[in-house]
Coordinates of N, CA and C in Angstrom, one line a residue:
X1 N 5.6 4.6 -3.4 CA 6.8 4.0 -3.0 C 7.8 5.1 -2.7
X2 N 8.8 5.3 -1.5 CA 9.5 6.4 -1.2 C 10.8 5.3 -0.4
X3 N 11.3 6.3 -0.7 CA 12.8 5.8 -0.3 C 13.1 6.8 0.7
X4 N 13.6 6.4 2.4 CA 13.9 7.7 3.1 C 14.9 8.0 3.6
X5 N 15.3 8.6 3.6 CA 16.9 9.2 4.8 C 16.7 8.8 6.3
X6 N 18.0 9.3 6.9 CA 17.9 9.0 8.4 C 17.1 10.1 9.0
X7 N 17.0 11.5 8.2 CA 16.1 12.5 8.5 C 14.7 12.1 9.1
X8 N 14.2 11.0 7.8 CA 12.9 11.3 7.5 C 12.4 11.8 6.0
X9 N 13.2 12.1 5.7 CA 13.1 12.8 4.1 C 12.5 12.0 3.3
X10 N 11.8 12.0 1.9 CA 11.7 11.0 1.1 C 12.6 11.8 0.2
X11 N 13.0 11.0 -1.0 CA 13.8 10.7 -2.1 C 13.0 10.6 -3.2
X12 N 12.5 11.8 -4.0 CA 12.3 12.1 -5.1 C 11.6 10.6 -5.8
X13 N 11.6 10.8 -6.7 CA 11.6 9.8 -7.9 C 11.9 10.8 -9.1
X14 N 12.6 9.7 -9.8 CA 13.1 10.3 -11.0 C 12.3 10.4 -12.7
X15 N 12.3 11.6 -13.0 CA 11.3 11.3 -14.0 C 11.9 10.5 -15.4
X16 N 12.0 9.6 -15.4 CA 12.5 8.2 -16.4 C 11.6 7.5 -16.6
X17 N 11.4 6.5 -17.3 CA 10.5 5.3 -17.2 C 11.3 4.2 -17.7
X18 N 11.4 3.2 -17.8 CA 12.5 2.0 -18.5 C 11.1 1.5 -19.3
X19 N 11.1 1.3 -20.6 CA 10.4 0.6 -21.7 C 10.2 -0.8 -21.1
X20 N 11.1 -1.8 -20.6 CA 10.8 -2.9 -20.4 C 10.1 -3.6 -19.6
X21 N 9.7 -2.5 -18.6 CA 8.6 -2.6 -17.9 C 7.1 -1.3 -17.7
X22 N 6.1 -1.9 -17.2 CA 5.1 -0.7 -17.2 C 5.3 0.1 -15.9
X23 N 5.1 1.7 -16.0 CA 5.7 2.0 -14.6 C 4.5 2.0 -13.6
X24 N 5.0 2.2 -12.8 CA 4.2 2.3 -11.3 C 2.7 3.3 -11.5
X25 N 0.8 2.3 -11.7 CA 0.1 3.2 -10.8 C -0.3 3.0 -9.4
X26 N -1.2 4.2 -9.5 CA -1.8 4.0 -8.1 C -3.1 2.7 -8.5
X27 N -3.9 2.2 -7.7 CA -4.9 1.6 -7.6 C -4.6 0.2 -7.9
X28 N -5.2 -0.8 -7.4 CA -5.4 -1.8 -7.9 C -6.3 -2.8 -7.1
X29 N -7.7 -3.3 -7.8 CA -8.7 -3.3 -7.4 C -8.7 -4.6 -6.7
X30 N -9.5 -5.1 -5.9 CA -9.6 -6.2 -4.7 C -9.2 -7.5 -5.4
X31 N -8.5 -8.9 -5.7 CA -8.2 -10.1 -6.7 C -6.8 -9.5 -7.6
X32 N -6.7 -8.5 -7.6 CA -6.0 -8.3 -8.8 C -4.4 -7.7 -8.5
X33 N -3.6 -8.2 -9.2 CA -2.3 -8.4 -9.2 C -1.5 -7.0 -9.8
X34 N -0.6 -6.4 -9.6 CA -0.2 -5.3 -10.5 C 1.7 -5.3 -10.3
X35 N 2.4 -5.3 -11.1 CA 3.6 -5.1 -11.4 C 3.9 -3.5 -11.9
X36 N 5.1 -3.1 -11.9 CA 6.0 -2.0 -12.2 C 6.6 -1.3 -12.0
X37 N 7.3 -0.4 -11.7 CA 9.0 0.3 -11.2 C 8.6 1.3 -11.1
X38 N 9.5 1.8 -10.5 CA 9.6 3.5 -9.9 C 11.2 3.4 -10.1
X39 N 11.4 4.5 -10.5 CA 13.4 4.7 -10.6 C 13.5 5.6 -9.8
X40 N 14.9 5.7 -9.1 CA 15.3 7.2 -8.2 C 16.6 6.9 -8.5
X41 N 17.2 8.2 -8.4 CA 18.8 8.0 -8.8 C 19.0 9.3 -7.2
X42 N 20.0 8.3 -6.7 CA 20.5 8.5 -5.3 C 21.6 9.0 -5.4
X43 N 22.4 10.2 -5.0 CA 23.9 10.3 -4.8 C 24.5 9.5 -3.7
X44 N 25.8 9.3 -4.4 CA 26.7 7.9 -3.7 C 26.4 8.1 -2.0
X45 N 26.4 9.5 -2.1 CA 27.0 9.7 -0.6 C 25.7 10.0 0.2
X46 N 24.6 9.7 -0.5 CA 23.1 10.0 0.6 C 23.1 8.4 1.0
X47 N 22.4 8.2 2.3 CA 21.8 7.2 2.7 C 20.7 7.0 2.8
X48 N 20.3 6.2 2.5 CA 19.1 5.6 2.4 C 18.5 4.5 3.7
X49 N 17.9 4.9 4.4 CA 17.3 3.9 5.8 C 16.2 2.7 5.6
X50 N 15.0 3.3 4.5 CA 14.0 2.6 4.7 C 13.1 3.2 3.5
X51 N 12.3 2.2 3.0 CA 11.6 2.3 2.1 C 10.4 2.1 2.2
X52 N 9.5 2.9 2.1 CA 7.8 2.9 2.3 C 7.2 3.0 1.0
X53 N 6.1 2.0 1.5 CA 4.8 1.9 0.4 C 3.7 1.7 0.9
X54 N 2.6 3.2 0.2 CA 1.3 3.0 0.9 C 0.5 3.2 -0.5
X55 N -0.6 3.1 -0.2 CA -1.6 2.7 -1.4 C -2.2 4.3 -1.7
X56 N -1.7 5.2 -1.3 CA -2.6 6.8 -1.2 C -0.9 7.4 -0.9
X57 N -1.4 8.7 -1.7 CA 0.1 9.7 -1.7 C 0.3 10.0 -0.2
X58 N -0.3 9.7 0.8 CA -0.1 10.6 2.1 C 0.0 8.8 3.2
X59 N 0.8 8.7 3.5 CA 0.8 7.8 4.3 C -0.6 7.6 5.3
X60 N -1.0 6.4 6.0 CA -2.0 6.2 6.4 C -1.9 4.9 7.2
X61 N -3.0 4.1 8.0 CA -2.5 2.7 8.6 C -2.4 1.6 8.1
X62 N -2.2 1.6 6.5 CA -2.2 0.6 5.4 C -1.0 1.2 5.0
X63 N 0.0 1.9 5.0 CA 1.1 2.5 5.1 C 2.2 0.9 5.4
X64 N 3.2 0.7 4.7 CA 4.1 -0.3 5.4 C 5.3 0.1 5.1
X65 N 6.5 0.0 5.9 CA 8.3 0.7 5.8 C 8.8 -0.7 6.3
X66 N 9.7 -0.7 5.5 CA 10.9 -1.5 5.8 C 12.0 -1.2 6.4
X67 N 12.8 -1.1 7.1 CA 14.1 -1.1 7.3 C 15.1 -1.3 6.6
X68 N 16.2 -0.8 5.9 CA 17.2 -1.1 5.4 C 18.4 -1.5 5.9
X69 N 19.5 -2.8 6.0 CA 20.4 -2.7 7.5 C 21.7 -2.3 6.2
X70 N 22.6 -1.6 7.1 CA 23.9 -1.3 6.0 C 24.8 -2.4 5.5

């Protein structure tokens, strides 16, 4: 999961975890369901465009982005 700029950039993740949930892995096998977070702490003044999530650290054509509108 990445968070991007108007660049192109992705946006870190922050190394935190919140106890009330389990955090974010990779994998999750064919039937099966998986929950949990990823935190990023953004300065006020960055923007943020669009948020991608792919199943593999390197983007690929199972790769999917959203748009963010202001």
């Amino acid at each position: 999961l990445e968070l991007l700029t108007p660049e192109g950039r992705a946006i870190a993740k922050a190394p935190v975890s919140l106890t009330s949930r389990p955090p974010h892995k990779i994998g999750v096998q064919p039937g099966e369901t998986a929950g949990g977070h990823t935190v990023y702490v953004v300065p006020e003044a960055l923007r943020v465009v669009s948020l991608r999530w792919s199943p593999r650290p390197e983007p690929d054509e199972r790769t999917l982005t959203w748009s963010l509108d202001d």
